[in-house]
XYZ file of C-alpha atoms in Angstrom:
427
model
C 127.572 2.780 23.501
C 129.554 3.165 20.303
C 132.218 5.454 20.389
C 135.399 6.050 18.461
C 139.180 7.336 19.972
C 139.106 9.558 16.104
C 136.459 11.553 17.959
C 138.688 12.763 20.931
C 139.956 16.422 21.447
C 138.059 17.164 18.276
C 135.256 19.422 18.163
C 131.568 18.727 17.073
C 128.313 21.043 16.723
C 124.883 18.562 17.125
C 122.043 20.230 15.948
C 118.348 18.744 17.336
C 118.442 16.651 20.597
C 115.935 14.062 19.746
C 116.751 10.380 20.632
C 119.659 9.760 18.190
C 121.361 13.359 18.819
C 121.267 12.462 22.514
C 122.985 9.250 21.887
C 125.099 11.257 19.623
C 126.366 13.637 22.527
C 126.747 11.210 24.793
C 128.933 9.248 22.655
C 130.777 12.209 21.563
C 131.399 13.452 25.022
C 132.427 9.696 26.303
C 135.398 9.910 23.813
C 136.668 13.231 24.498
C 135.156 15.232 22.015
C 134.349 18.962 22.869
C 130.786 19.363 21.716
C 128.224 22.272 21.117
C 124.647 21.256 21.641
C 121.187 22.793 20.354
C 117.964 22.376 19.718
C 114.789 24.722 19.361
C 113.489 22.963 22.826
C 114.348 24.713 25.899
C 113.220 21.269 27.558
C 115.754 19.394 24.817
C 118.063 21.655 26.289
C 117.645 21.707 29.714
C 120.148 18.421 30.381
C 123.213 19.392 28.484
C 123.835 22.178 30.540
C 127.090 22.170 32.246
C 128.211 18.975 30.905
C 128.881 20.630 27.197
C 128.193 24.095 25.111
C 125.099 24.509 24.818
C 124.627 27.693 21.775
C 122.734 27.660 18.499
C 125.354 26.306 15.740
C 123.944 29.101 13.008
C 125.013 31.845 15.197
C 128.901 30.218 16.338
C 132.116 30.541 14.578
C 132.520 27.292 13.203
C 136.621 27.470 12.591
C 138.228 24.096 13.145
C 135.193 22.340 13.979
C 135.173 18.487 12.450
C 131.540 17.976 11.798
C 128.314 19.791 12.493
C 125.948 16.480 13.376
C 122.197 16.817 12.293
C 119.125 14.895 12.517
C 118.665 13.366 8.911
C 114.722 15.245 9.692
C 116.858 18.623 9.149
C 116.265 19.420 5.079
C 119.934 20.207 3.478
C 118.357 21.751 0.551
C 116.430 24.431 2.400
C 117.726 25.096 6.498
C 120.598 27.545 6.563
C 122.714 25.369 8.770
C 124.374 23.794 5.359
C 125.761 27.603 4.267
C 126.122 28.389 7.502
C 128.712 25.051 7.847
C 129.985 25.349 4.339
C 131.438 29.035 4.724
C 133.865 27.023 7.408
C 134.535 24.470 5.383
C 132.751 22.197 7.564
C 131.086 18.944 6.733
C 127.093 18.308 7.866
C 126.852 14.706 9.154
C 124.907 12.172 10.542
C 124.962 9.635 13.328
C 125.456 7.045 10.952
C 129.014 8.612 9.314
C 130.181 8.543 13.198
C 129.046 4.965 13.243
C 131.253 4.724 9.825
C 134.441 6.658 11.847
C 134.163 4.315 14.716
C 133.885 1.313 12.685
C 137.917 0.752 12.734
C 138.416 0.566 16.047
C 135.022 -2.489 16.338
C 135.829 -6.339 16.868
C 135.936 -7.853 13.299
C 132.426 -7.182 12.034
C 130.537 -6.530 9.146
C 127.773 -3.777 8.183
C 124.710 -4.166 5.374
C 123.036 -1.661 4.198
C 119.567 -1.294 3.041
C 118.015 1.237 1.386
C 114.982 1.975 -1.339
C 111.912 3.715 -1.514
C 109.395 1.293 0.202
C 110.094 -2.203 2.511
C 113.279 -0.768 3.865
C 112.045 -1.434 7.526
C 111.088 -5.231 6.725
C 113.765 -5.989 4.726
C 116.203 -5.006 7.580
C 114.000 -6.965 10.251
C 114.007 -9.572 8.201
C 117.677 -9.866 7.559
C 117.944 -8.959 11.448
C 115.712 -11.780 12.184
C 117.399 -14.331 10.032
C 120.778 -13.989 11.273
C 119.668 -13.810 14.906
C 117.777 -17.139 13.927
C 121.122 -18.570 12.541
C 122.978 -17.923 16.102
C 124.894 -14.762 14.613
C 125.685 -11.765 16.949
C 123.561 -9.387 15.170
C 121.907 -5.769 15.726
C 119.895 -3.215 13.643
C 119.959 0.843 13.326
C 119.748 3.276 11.488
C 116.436 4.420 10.653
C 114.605 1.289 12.987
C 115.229 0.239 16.196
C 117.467 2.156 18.681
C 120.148 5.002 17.736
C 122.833 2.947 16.263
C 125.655 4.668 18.908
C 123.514 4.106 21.621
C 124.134 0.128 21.874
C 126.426 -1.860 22.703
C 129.591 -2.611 20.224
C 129.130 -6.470 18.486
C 131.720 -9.001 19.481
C 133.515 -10.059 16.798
C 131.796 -11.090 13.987
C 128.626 -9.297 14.328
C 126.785 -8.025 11.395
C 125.158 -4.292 11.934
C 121.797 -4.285 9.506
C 121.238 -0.595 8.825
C 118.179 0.810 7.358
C 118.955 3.865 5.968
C 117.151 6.441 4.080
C 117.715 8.876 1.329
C 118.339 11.411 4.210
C 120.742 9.273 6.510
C 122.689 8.910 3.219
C 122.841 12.168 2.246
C 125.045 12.723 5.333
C 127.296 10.129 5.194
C 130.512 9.836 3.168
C 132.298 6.781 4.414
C 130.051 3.896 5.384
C 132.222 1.386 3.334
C 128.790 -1.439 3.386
C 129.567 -5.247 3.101
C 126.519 -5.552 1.826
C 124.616 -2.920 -0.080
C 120.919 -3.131 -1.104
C 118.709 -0.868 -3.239
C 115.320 -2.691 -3.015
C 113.275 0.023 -4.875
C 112.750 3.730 -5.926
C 109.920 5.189 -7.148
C 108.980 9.468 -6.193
C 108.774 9.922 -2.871
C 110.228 13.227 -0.426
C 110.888 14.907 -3.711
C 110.589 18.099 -1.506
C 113.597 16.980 -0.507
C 115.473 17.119 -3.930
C 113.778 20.096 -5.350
C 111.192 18.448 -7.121
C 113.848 15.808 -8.779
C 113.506 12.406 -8.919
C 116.983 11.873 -10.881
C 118.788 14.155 -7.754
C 116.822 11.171 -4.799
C 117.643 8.118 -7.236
C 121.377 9.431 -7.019
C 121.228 9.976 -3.593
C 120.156 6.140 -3.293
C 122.885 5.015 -5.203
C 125.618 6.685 -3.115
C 125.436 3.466 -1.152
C 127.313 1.495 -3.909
C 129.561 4.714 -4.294
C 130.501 4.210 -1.198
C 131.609 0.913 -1.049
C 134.949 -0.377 -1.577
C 135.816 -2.668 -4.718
C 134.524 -6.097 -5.237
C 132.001 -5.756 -2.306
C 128.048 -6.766 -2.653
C 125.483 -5.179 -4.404
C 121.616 -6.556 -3.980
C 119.885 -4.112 -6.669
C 116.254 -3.961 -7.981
C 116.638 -4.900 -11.949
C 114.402 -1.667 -12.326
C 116.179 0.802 -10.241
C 119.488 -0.284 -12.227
C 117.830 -0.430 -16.156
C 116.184 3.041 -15.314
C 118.523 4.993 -13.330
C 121.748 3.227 -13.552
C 122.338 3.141 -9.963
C 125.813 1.637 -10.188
C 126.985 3.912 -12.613
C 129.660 5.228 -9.785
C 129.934 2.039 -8.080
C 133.966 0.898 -8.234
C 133.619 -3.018 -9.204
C 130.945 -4.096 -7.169
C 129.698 -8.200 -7.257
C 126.447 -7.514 -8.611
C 123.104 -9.529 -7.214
C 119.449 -8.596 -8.783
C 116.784 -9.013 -7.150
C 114.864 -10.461 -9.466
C 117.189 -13.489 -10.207
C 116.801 -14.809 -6.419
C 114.297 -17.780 -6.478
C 112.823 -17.591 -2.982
C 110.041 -20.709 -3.927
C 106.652 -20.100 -3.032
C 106.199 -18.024 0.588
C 103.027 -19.823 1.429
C 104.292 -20.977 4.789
C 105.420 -17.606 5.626
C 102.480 -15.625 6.955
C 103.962 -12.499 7.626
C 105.530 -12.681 4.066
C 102.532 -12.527 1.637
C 102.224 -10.078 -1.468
C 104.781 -9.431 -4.391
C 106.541 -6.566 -2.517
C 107.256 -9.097 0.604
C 108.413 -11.458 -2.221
C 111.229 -8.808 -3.227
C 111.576 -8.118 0.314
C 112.400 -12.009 0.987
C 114.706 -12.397 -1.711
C 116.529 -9.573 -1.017
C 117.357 -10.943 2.407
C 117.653 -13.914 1.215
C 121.058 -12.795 -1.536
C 122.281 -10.856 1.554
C 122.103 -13.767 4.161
C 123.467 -16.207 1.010
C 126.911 -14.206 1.002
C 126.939 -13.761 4.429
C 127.809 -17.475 4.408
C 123.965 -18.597 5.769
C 122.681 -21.611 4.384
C 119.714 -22.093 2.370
C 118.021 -23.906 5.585
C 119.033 -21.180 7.919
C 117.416 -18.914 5.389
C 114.424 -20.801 4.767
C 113.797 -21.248 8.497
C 113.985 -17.184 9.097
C 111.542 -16.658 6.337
C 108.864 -19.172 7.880
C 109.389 -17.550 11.712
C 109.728 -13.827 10.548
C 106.929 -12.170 13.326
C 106.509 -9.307 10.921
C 106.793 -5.607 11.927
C 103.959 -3.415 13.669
C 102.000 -1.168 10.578
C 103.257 -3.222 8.043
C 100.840 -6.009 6.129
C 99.813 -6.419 10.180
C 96.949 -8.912 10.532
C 94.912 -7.492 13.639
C 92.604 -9.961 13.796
C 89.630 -12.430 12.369
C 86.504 -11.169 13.049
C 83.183 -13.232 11.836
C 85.086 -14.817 8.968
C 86.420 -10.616 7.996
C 89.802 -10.359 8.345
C 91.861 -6.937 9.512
C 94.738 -5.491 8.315
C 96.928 -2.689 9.219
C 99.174 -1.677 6.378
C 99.307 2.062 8.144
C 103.123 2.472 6.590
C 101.613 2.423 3.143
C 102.238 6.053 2.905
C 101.852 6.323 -1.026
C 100.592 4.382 -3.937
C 103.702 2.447 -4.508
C 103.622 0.840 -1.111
C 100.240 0.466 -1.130
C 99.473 -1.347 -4.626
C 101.439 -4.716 -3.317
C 98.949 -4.491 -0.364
C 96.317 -4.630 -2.569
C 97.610 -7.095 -4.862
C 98.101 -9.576 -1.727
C 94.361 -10.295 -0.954
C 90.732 -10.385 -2.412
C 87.528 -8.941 -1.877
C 89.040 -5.928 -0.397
C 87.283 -3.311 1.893
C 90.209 -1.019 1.183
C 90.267 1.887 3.446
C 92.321 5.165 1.689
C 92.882 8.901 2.066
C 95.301 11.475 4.387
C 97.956 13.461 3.339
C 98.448 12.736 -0.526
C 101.976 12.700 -1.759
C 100.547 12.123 -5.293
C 97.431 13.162 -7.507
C 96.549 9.881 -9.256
C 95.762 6.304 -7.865
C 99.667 5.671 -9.084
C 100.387 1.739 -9.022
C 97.039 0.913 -7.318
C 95.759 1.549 -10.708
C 96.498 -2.114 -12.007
C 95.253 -3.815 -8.582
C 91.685 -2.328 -8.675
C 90.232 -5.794 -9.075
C 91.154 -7.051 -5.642
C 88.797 -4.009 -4.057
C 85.396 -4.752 -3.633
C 84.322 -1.443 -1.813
C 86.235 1.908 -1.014
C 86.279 4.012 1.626
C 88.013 7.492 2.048
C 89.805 9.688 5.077
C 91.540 12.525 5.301
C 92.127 15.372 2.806
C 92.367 13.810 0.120
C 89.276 11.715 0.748
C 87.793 13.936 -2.122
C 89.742 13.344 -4.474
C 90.857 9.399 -4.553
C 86.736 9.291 -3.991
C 86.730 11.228 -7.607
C 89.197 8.608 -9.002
C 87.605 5.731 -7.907
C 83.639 6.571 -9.002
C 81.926 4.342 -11.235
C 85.105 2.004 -11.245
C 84.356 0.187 -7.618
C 81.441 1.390 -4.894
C 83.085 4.488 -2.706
C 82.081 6.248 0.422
C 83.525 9.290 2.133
C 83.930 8.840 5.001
C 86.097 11.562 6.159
C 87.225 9.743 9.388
C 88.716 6.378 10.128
C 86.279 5.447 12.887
C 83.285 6.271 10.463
C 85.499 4.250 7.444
C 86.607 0.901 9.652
C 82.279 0.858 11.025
C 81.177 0.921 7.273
C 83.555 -1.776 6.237
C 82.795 -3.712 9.038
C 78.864 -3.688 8.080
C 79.726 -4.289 4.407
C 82.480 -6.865 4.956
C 81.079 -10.654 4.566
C 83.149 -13.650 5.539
C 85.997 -14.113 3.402
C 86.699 -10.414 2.656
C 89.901 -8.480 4.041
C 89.522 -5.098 5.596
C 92.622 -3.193 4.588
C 93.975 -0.009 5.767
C 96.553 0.850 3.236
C 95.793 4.857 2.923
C 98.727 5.365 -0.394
C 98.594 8.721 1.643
C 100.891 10.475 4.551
C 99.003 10.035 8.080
C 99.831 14.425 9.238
C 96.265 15.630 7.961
C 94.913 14.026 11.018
C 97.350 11.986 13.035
C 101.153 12.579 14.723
C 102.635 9.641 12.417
C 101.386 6.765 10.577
C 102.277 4.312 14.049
C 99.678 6.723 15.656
C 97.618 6.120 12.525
C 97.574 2.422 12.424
C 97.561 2.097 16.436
C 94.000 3.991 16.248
C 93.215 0.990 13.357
C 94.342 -1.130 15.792
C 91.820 0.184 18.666
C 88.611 0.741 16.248
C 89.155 -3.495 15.327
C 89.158 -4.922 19.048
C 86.283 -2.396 19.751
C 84.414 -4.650 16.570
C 85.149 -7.826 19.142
């Protein structure tokens, strides 16, 4: 594991004892930290005891304490344990500012980090993938893969690829990146920032604020013209997106549509100044498997082909979907984040039929009438049978719901793995 000698005979409060604040008490408690553990789970509980404090943070004195650590799930704006931490003078963190503390005491290394509001998972896999390709030591964390202080330190010159999200950042205040990215933002967990989509662009851009002078900065031309996400930034050598020339991705399978174009050339600028060369970066692009959920060809049934794009949790991620194929069965609905077809708008000429899910089946049913044929079908077994029946060779099948998966299923993995099930049972 990860752990830093900063940490020892210091004292640390870890609220929620899912994967990552395991790792996080176990790599507290390996460097000598004296550590209070909760969560709301007795069962979460149950195998701290005797090894550490185990007491609800909201109810201890908090005096002298060096960090309160919380899941990045825990909502700053609303849950008392900010207050609670603040009357002490006591800073809420996250697993990935320990990573950032620990970071001095690493073999030589360096650290990107990727943010935006949609590809964030593929553009770190990707990068991951590249590098790895290359014969760089190389790892991933953050918001993918495994808790970053649960593996192994790099040897020297390893690159940690961090995806991180608007919530990771929010509690961290010294992850000095090597490479930062913005690849996007457009509303999304506004909940989150009290409705405001200025207060989640800033907390985006606290990457670049973050970093020291003259380090890298791979930013969407529209996040920067609209927001001014380097406004705070100290000096940074400036990359956008849209002036990286990746050619054409036709040899890339796993890389089609104009968001896995942005995707690719963000990668692309970050594995340029990490001293890659443009065949080493080529040759990544045309082996990158793809991720699970994500533009995820399932399979080629009678000339139909399936695809789970289950992650396309709102319109934004959805309309490249839907701009990458033709004659689209698009399948649509769950837990809307939004009340109009958003981006998807413009790409309504690649659908050929509709078919709606989930709560807000309804209502994208109401947007879409008389503009391409729609059926409610309320479930995704019913939706994936009708599209299979109406589907002739040469269409795509596309579940791409511009909608959150909790209406009717854990998470939108659980979502696409049911796609994934209703396809072979076409076979």
């Amino acid at each position: 594991m990860i752990t830093s000698p900063a940490w020892k005979d210091k004292k640390y409060a870890v609220l929620g004892l899912a994967r990552s604040g395991r790792a996080t008490v176990e790599a507290l408690l390996a460097a000598g930290a004296d550590v209070l553990v909760w969560d709301d789970r007795a069962e979460a509980r149950e195998p701290f005891a005797g090894c550490c404090a185990v007491a609800d943070p909201l109810e201890a004195d908090l005096t002298g304490y060096a960090g309160v650590v919380v899941s990045p799930g825990v909502p700053l704006n609303t849950h008392p344990i900010k207050p609670h931490a603040d009357s002490f003078g006591v800073p809420v963190i996250g697993d990935v500012e320990l990573f950032a503390q620990a970071r001095e005491h690493l073999p030589p290394h360096k650290v990107v980090g990727i943010t935006g509001t949609n590809g964030k998972s593929t553009t770190t896999a990707l990068v991951h993938h590249i590098l790895k390709e290359a014969g760089l030591p190389t790892t991933m964390g953050g918001n993918i893969g495994l808790p970053i202080l649960e593996q192994e330190p790099l040897p020297e010159g390893g690159v940690y690829v961090l995806e991180l999200s608007s919530y990771q950042i929010d509690l961290t205040y010294s992850l000095d990146c090597d490479v930062a990215v913005l690849l996007n933002i457009t509303p999304d967990h506004l909940d989150r920032y009290d409705g405001d989509f200025g207060k989640y662009a800033a907390a985006k851009a606290r990457l670049f604020e973050m970093q020291s002078p003259r380090r890298f900065a791979v930013v969407d031309d529209r996040a920067e013209a609209d927001e001014d996400v380097l406004e705070n930034a100290e000096d940074p050598l400036i990359q956008f997106i849209g002036d990286v020339d990746v050619g054409h991705l036709y040899d890339c399978p796993t890389l089609q549509g104009p968001h896995n174009e942005q995707n690719a050339a963000a990668a692309s600028a970050v594995c340029n100044d990490l001293g890659l060369t443009d065949e080493q970066i080529a040759e990544g692009l045309r082996t990158y498997p793809g991720l699970p959920h994500r533009m995820e060809r399932v399979a080629e049934i009678s000339g139909v082909v399936y695809v789970n794009d289950s992650k396309g949790t709102n319109t934004a991620a959805s309309a490249p979907a839907l701009a990458a194929f033709d004659n689209i069965h698009w399948i649509l609905g769950g837990l809307a984040k939004e009340q109009a077809l958003g981006e998807c708008e413009a790409e309504l000429g690649h659908v050929k039929a509709a078919y709606t899910i989930g709560k807000a089946g309804p209502d994208f049913a109401a947007l879409l009438e008389g503009r391409v044929p729609v059926e409610q079908c309320e479930t995704l077994d019913r939706a994936v049978s009708e599209a299979a029946a109406k589907a002739e060779a040469g269409d795509t099948v596309l579940l791409s719901p511009a909608c959150a998966s909790f209406d009717q299923y854990r998470d939108f993995e659980a979502r696409g793995d049911h796609f994934r099930v209703l396809v072979e049972g076409l076979r």
